[in-house]
PDB file of N, CA and C in Angstrom:
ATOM      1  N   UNK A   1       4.452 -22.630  31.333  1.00 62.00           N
ATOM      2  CA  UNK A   1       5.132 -21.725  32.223  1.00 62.00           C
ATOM      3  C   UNK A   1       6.506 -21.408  31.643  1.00 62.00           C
ATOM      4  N   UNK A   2       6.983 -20.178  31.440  1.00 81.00           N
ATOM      5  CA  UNK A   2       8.208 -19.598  31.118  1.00 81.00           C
ATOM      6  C   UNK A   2       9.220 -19.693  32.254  1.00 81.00           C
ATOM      7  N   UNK A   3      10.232 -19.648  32.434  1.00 88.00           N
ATOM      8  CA  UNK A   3      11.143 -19.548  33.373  1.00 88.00           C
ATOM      9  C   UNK A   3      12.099 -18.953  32.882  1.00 88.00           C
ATOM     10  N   UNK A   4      12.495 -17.516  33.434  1.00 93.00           N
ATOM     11  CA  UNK A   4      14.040 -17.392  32.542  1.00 93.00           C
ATOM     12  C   UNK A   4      15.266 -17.718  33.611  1.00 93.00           C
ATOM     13  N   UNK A   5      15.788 -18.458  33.029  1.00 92.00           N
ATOM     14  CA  UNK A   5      16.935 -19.922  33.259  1.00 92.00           C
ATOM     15  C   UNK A   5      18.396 -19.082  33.607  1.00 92.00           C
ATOM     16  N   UNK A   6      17.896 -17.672  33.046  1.00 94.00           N
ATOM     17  CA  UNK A   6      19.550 -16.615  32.763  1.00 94.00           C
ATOM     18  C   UNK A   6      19.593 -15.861  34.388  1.00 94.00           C
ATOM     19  N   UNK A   7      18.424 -16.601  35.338  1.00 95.00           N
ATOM     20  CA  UNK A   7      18.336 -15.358  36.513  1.00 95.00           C
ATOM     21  C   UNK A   7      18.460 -16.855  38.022  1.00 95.00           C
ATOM     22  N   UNK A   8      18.990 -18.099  37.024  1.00 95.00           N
ATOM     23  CA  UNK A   8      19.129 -19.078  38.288  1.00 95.00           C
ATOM     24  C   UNK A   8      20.537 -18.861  38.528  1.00 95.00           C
ATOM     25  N   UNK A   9      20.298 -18.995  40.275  1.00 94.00           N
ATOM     26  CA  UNK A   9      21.243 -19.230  41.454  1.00 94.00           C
ATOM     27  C   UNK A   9      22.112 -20.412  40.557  1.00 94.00           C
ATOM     28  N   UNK A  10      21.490 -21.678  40.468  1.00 92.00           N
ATOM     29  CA  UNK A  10      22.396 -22.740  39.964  1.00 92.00           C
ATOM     30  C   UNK A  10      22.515 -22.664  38.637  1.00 92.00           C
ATOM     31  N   UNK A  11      22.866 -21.637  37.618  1.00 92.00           N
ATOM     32  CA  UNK A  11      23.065 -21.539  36.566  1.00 92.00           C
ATOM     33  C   UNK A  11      24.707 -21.894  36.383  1.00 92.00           C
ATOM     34  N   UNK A  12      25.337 -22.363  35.569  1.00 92.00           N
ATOM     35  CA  UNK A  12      26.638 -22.234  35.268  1.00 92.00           C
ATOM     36  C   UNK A  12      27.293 -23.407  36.733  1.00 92.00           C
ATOM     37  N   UNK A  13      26.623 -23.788  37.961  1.00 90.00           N
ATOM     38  CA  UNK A  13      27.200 -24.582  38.307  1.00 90.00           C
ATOM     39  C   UNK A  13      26.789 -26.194  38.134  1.00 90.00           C
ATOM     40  N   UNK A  14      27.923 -26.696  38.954  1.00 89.00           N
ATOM     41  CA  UNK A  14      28.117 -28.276  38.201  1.00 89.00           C
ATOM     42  C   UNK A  14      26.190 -29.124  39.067  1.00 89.00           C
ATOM     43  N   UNK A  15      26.064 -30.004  37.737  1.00 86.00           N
ATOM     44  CA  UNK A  15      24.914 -30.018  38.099  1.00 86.00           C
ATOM     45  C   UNK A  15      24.172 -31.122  38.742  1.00 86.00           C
ATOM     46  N   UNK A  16      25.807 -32.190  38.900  1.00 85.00           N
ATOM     47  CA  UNK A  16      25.938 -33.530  39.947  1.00 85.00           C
ATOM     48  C   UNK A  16      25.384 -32.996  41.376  1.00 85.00           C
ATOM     49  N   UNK A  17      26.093 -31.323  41.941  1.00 85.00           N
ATOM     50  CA  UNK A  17      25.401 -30.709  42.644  1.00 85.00           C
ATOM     51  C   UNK A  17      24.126 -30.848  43.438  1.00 85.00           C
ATOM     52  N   UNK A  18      23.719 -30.765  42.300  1.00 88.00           N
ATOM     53  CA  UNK A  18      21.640 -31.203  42.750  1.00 88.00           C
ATOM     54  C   UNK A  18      21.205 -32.421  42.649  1.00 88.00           C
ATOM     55  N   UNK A  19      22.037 -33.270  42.124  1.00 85.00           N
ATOM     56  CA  UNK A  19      21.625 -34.964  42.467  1.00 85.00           C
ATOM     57  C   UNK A  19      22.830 -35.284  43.713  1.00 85.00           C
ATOM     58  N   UNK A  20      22.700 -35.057  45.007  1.00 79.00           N
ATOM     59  CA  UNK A  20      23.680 -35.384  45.910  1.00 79.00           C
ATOM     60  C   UNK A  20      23.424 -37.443  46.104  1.00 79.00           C
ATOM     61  N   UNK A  21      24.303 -37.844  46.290  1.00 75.00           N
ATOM     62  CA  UNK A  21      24.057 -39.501  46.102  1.00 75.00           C
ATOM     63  C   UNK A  21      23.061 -39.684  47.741  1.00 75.00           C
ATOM     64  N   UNK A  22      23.950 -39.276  48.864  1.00 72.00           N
ATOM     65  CA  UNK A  22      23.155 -39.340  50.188  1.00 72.00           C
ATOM     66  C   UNK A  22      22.138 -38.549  50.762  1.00 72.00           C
ATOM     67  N   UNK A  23      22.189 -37.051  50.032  1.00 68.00           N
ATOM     68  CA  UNK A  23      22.025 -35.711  50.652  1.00 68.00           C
ATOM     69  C   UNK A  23      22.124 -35.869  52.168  1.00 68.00           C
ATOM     70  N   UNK A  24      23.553 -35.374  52.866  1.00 74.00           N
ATOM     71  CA  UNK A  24      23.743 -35.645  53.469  1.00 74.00           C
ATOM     72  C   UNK A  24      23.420 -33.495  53.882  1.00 74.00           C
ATOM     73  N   UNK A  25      23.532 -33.953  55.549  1.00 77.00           N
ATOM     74  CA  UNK A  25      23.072 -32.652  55.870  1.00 77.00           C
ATOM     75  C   UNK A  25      23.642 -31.175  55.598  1.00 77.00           C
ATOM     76  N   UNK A  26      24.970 -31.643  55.455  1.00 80.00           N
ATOM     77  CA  UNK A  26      26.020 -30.131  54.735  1.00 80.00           C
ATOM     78  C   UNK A  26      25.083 -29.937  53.179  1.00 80.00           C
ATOM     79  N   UNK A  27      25.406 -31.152  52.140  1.00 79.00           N
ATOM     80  CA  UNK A  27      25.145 -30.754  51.057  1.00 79.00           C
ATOM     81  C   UNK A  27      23.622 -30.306  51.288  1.00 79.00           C
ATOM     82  N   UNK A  28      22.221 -30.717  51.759  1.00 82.00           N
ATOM     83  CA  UNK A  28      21.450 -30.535  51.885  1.00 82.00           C
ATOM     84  C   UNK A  28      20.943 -29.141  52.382  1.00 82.00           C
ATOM     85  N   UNK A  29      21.544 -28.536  53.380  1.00 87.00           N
ATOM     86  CA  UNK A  29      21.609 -27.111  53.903  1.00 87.00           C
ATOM     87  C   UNK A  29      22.352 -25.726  52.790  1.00 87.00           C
ATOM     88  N   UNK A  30      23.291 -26.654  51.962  1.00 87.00           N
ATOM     89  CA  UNK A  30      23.892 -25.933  50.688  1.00 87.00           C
ATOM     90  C   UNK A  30      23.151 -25.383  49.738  1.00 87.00           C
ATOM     91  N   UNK A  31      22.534 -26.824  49.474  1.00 88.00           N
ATOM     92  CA  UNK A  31      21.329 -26.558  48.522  1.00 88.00           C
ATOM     93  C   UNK A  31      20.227 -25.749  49.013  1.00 88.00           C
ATOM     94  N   UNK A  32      19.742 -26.252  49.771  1.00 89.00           N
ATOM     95  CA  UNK A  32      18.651 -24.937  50.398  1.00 89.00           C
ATOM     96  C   UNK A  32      18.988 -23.250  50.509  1.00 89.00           C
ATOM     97  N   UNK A  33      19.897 -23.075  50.816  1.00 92.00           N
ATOM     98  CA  UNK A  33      20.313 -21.879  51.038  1.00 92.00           C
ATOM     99  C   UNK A  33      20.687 -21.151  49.375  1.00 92.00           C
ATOM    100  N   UNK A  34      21.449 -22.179  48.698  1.00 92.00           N
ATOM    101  CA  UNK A  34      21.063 -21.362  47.443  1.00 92.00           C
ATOM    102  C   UNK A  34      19.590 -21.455  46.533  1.00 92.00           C
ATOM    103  N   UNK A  35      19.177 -22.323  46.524  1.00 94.00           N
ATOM    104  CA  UNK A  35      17.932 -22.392  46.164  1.00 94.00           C
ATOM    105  C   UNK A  35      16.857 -21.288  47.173  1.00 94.00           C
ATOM    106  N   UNK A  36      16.960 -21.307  48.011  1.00 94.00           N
ATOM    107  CA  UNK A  36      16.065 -20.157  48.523  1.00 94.00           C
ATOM    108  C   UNK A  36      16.399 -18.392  48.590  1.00 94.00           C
ATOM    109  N   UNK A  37      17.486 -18.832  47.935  1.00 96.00           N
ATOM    110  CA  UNK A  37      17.913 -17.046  48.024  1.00 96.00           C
ATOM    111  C   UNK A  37      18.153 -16.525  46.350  1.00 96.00           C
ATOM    112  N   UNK A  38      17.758 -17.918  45.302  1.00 96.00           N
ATOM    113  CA  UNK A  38      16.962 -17.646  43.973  1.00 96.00           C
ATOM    114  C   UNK A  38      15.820 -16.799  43.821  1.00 96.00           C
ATOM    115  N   UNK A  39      15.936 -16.091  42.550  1.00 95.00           N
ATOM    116  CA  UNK A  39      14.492 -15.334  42.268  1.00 95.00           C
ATOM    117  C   UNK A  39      13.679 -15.885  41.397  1.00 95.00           C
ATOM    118  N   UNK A  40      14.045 -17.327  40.536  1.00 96.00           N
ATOM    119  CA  UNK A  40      13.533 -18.223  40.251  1.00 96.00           C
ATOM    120  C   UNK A  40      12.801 -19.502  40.606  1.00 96.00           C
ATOM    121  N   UNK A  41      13.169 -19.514  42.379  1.00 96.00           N
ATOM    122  CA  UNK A  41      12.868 -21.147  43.145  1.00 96.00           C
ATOM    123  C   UNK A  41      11.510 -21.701  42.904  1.00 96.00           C
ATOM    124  N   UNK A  42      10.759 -20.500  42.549  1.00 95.00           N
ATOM    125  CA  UNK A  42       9.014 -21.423  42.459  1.00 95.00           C
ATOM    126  C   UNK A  42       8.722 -21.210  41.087  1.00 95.00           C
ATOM    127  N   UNK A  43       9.355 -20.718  40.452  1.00 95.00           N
ATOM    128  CA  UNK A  43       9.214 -21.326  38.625  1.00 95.00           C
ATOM    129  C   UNK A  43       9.746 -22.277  38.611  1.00 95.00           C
ATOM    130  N   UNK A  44      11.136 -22.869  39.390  1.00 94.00           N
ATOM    131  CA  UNK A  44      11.925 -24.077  38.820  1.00 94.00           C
ATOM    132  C   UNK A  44      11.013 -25.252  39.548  1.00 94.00           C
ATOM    133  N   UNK A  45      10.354 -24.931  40.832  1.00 94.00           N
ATOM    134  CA  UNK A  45      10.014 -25.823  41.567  1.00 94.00           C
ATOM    135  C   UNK A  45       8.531 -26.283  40.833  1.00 94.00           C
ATOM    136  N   UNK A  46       7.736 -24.919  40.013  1.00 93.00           N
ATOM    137  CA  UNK A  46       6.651 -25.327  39.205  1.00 93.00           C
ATOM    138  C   UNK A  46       6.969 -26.430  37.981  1.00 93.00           C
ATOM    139  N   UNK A  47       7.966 -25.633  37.303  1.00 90.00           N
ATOM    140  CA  UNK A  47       8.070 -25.948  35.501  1.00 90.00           C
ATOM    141  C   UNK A  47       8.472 -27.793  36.294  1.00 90.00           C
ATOM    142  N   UNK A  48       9.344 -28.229  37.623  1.00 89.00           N
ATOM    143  CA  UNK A  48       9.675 -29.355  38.112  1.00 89.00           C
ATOM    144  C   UNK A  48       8.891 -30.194  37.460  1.00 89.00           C
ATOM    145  N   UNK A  49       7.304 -29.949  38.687  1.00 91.00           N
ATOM    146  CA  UNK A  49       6.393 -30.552  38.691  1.00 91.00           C
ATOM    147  C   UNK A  49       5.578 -30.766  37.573  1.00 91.00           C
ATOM    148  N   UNK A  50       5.686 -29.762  36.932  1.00 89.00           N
ATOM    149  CA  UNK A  50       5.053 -29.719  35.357  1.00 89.00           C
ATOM    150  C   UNK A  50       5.302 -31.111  34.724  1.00 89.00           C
ATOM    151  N   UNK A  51       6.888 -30.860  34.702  1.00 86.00           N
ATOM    152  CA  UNK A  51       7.720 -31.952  33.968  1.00 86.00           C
ATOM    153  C   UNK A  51       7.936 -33.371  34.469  1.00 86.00           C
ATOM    154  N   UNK A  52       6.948 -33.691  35.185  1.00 81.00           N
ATOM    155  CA  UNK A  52       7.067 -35.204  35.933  1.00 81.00           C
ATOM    156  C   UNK A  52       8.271 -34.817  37.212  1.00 81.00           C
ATOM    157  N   UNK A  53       9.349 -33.988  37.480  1.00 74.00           N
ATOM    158  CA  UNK A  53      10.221 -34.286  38.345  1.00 74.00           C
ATOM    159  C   UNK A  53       9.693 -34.585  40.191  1.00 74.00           C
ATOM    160  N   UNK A  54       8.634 -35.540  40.123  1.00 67.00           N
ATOM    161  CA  UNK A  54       7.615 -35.102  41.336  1.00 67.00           C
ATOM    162  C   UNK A  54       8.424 -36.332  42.188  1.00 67.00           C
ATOM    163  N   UNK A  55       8.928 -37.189  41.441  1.00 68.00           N
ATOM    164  CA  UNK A  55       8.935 -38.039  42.230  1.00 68.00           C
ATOM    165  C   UNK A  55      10.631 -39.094  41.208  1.00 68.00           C
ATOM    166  N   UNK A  56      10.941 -37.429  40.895  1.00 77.00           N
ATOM    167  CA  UNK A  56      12.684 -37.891  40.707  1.00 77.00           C
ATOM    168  C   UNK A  56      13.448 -37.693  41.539  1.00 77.00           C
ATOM    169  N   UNK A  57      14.888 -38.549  41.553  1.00 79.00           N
ATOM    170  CA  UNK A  57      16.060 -38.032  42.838  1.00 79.00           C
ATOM    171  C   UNK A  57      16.198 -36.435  42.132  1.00 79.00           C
ATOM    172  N   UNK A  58      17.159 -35.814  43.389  1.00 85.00           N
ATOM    173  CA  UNK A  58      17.314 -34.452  43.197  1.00 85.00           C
ATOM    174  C   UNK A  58      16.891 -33.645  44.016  1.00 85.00           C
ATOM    175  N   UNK A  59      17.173 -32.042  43.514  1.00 89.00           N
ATOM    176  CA  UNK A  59      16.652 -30.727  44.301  1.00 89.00           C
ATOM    177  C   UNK A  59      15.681 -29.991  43.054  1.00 89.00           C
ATOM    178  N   UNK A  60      15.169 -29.446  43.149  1.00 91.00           N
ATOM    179  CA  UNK A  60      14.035 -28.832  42.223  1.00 91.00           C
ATOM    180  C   UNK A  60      13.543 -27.834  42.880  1.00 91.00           C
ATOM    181  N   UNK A  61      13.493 -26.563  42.576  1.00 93.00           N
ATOM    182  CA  UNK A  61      12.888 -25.383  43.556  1.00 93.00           C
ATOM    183  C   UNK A  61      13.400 -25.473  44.824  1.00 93.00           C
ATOM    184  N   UNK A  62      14.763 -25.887  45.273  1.00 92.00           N
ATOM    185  CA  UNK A  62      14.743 -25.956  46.848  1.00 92.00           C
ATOM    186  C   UNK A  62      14.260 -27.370  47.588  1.00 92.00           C
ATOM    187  N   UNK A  63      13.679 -28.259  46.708  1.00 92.00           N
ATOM    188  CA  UNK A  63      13.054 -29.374  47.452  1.00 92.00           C
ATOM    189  C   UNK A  63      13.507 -30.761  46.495  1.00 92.00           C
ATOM    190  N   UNK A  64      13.657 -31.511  47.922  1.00 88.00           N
ATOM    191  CA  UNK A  64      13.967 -33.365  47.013  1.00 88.00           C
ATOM    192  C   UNK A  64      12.960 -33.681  46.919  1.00 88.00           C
ATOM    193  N   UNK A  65      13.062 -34.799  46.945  1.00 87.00           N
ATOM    194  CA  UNK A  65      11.980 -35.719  45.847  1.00 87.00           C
ATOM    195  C   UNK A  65      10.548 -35.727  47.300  1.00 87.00           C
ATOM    196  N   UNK A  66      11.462 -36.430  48.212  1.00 88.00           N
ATOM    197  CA  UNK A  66       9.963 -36.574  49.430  1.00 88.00           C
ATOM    198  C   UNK A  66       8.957 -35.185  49.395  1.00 88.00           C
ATOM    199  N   UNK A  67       9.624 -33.941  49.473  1.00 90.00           N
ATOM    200  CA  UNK A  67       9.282 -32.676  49.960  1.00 90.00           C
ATOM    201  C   UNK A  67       8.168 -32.560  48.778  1.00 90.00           C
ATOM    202  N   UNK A  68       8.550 -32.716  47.725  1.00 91.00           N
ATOM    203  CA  UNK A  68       7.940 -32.426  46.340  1.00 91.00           C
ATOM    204  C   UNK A  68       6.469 -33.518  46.632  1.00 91.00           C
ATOM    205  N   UNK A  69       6.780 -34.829  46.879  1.00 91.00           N
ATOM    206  CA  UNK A  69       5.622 -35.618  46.929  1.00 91.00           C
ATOM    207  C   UNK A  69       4.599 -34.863  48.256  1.00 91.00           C
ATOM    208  N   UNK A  70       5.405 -34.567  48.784  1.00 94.00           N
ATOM    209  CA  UNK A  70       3.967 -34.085  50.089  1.00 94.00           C
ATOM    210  C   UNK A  70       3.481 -32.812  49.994  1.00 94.00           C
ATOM    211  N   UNK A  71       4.092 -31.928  48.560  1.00 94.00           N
ATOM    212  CA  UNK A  71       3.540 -30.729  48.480  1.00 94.00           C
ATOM    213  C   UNK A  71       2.436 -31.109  47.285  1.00 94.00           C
ATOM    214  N   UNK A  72       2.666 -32.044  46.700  1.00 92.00           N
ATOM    215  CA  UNK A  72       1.542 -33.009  46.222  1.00 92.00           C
ATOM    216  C   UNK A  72       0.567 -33.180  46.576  1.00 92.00           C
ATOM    217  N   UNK A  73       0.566 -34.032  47.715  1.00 94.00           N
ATOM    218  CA  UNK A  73      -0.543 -34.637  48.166  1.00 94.00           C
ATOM    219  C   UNK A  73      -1.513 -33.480  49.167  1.00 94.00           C
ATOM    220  N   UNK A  74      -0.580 -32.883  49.575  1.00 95.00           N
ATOM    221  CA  UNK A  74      -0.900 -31.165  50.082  1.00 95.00           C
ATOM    222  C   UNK A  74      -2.143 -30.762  48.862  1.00 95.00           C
ATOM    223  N   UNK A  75      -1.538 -30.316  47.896  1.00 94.00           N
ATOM    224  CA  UNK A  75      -2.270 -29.518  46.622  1.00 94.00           C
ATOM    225  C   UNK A  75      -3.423 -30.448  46.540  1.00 94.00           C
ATOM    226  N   UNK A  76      -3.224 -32.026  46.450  1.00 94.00           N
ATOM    227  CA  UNK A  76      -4.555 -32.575  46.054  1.00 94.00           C
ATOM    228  C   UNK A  76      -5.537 -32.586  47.551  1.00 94.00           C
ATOM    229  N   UNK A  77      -4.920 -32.797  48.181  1.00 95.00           N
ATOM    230  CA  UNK A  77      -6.088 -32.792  49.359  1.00 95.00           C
ATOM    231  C   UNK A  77      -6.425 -31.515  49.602  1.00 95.00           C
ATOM    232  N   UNK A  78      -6.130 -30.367  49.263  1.00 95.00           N
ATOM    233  CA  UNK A  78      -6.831 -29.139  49.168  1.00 95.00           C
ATOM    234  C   UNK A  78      -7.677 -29.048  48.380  1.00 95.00           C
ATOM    235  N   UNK A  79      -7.016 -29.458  47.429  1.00 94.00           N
ATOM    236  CA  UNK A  79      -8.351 -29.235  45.650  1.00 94.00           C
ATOM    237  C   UNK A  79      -9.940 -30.426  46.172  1.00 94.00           C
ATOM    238  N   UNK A  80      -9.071 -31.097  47.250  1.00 95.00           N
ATOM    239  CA  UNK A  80     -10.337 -32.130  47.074  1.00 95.00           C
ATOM    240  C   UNK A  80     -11.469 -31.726  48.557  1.00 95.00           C
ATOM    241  N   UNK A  81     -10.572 -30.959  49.094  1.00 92.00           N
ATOM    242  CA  UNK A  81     -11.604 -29.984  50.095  1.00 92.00           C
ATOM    243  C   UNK A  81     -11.965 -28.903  49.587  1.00 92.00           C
ATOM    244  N   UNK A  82     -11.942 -28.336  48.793  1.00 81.00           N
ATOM    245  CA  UNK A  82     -12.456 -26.726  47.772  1.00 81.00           C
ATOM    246  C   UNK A  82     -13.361 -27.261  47.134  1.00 81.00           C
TER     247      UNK A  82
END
């Protein structure tokens, strides 16, 4: 999967940002809001998962680590009902 990296929301900012230590609900609503108003959020949130980030701290496409695992287990329990 390609992603061009030159059209992210979080390009050029600091990138401690997306590893918040608590994600506490300000930073958490921060992140969402720029991550969802990206034209990249589901390439970054794919190339994530691609790359093992399934079950790293962080934001990835708009989503932490829990969100990412249950869109997981989502995808496999679909594939395993299809």
């Amino acid at each position: 999967m390609s992603v061009d990296w030159s059209k992210a929301r979080c390009r050029g900012a600091d990138p401690e940002a997306y590893f918040p230590r608590n994600e506490g609900v300000n930073d958490v609503r921060r992140l969402r809001e720029r991550c969802f108003a990206c034209l990249i959020r589901l390439g970054c949130l794919e190339d994530a998962l691609s790359r093992g980030e399934k079950d790293q701290h962080g934001f990835w496409g708009g989503m932490n680590v829990r969100e990412r695992l249950a869109l997981i287990r989502s995808r496999a329990k679909a594939a395993a009902n299809a």
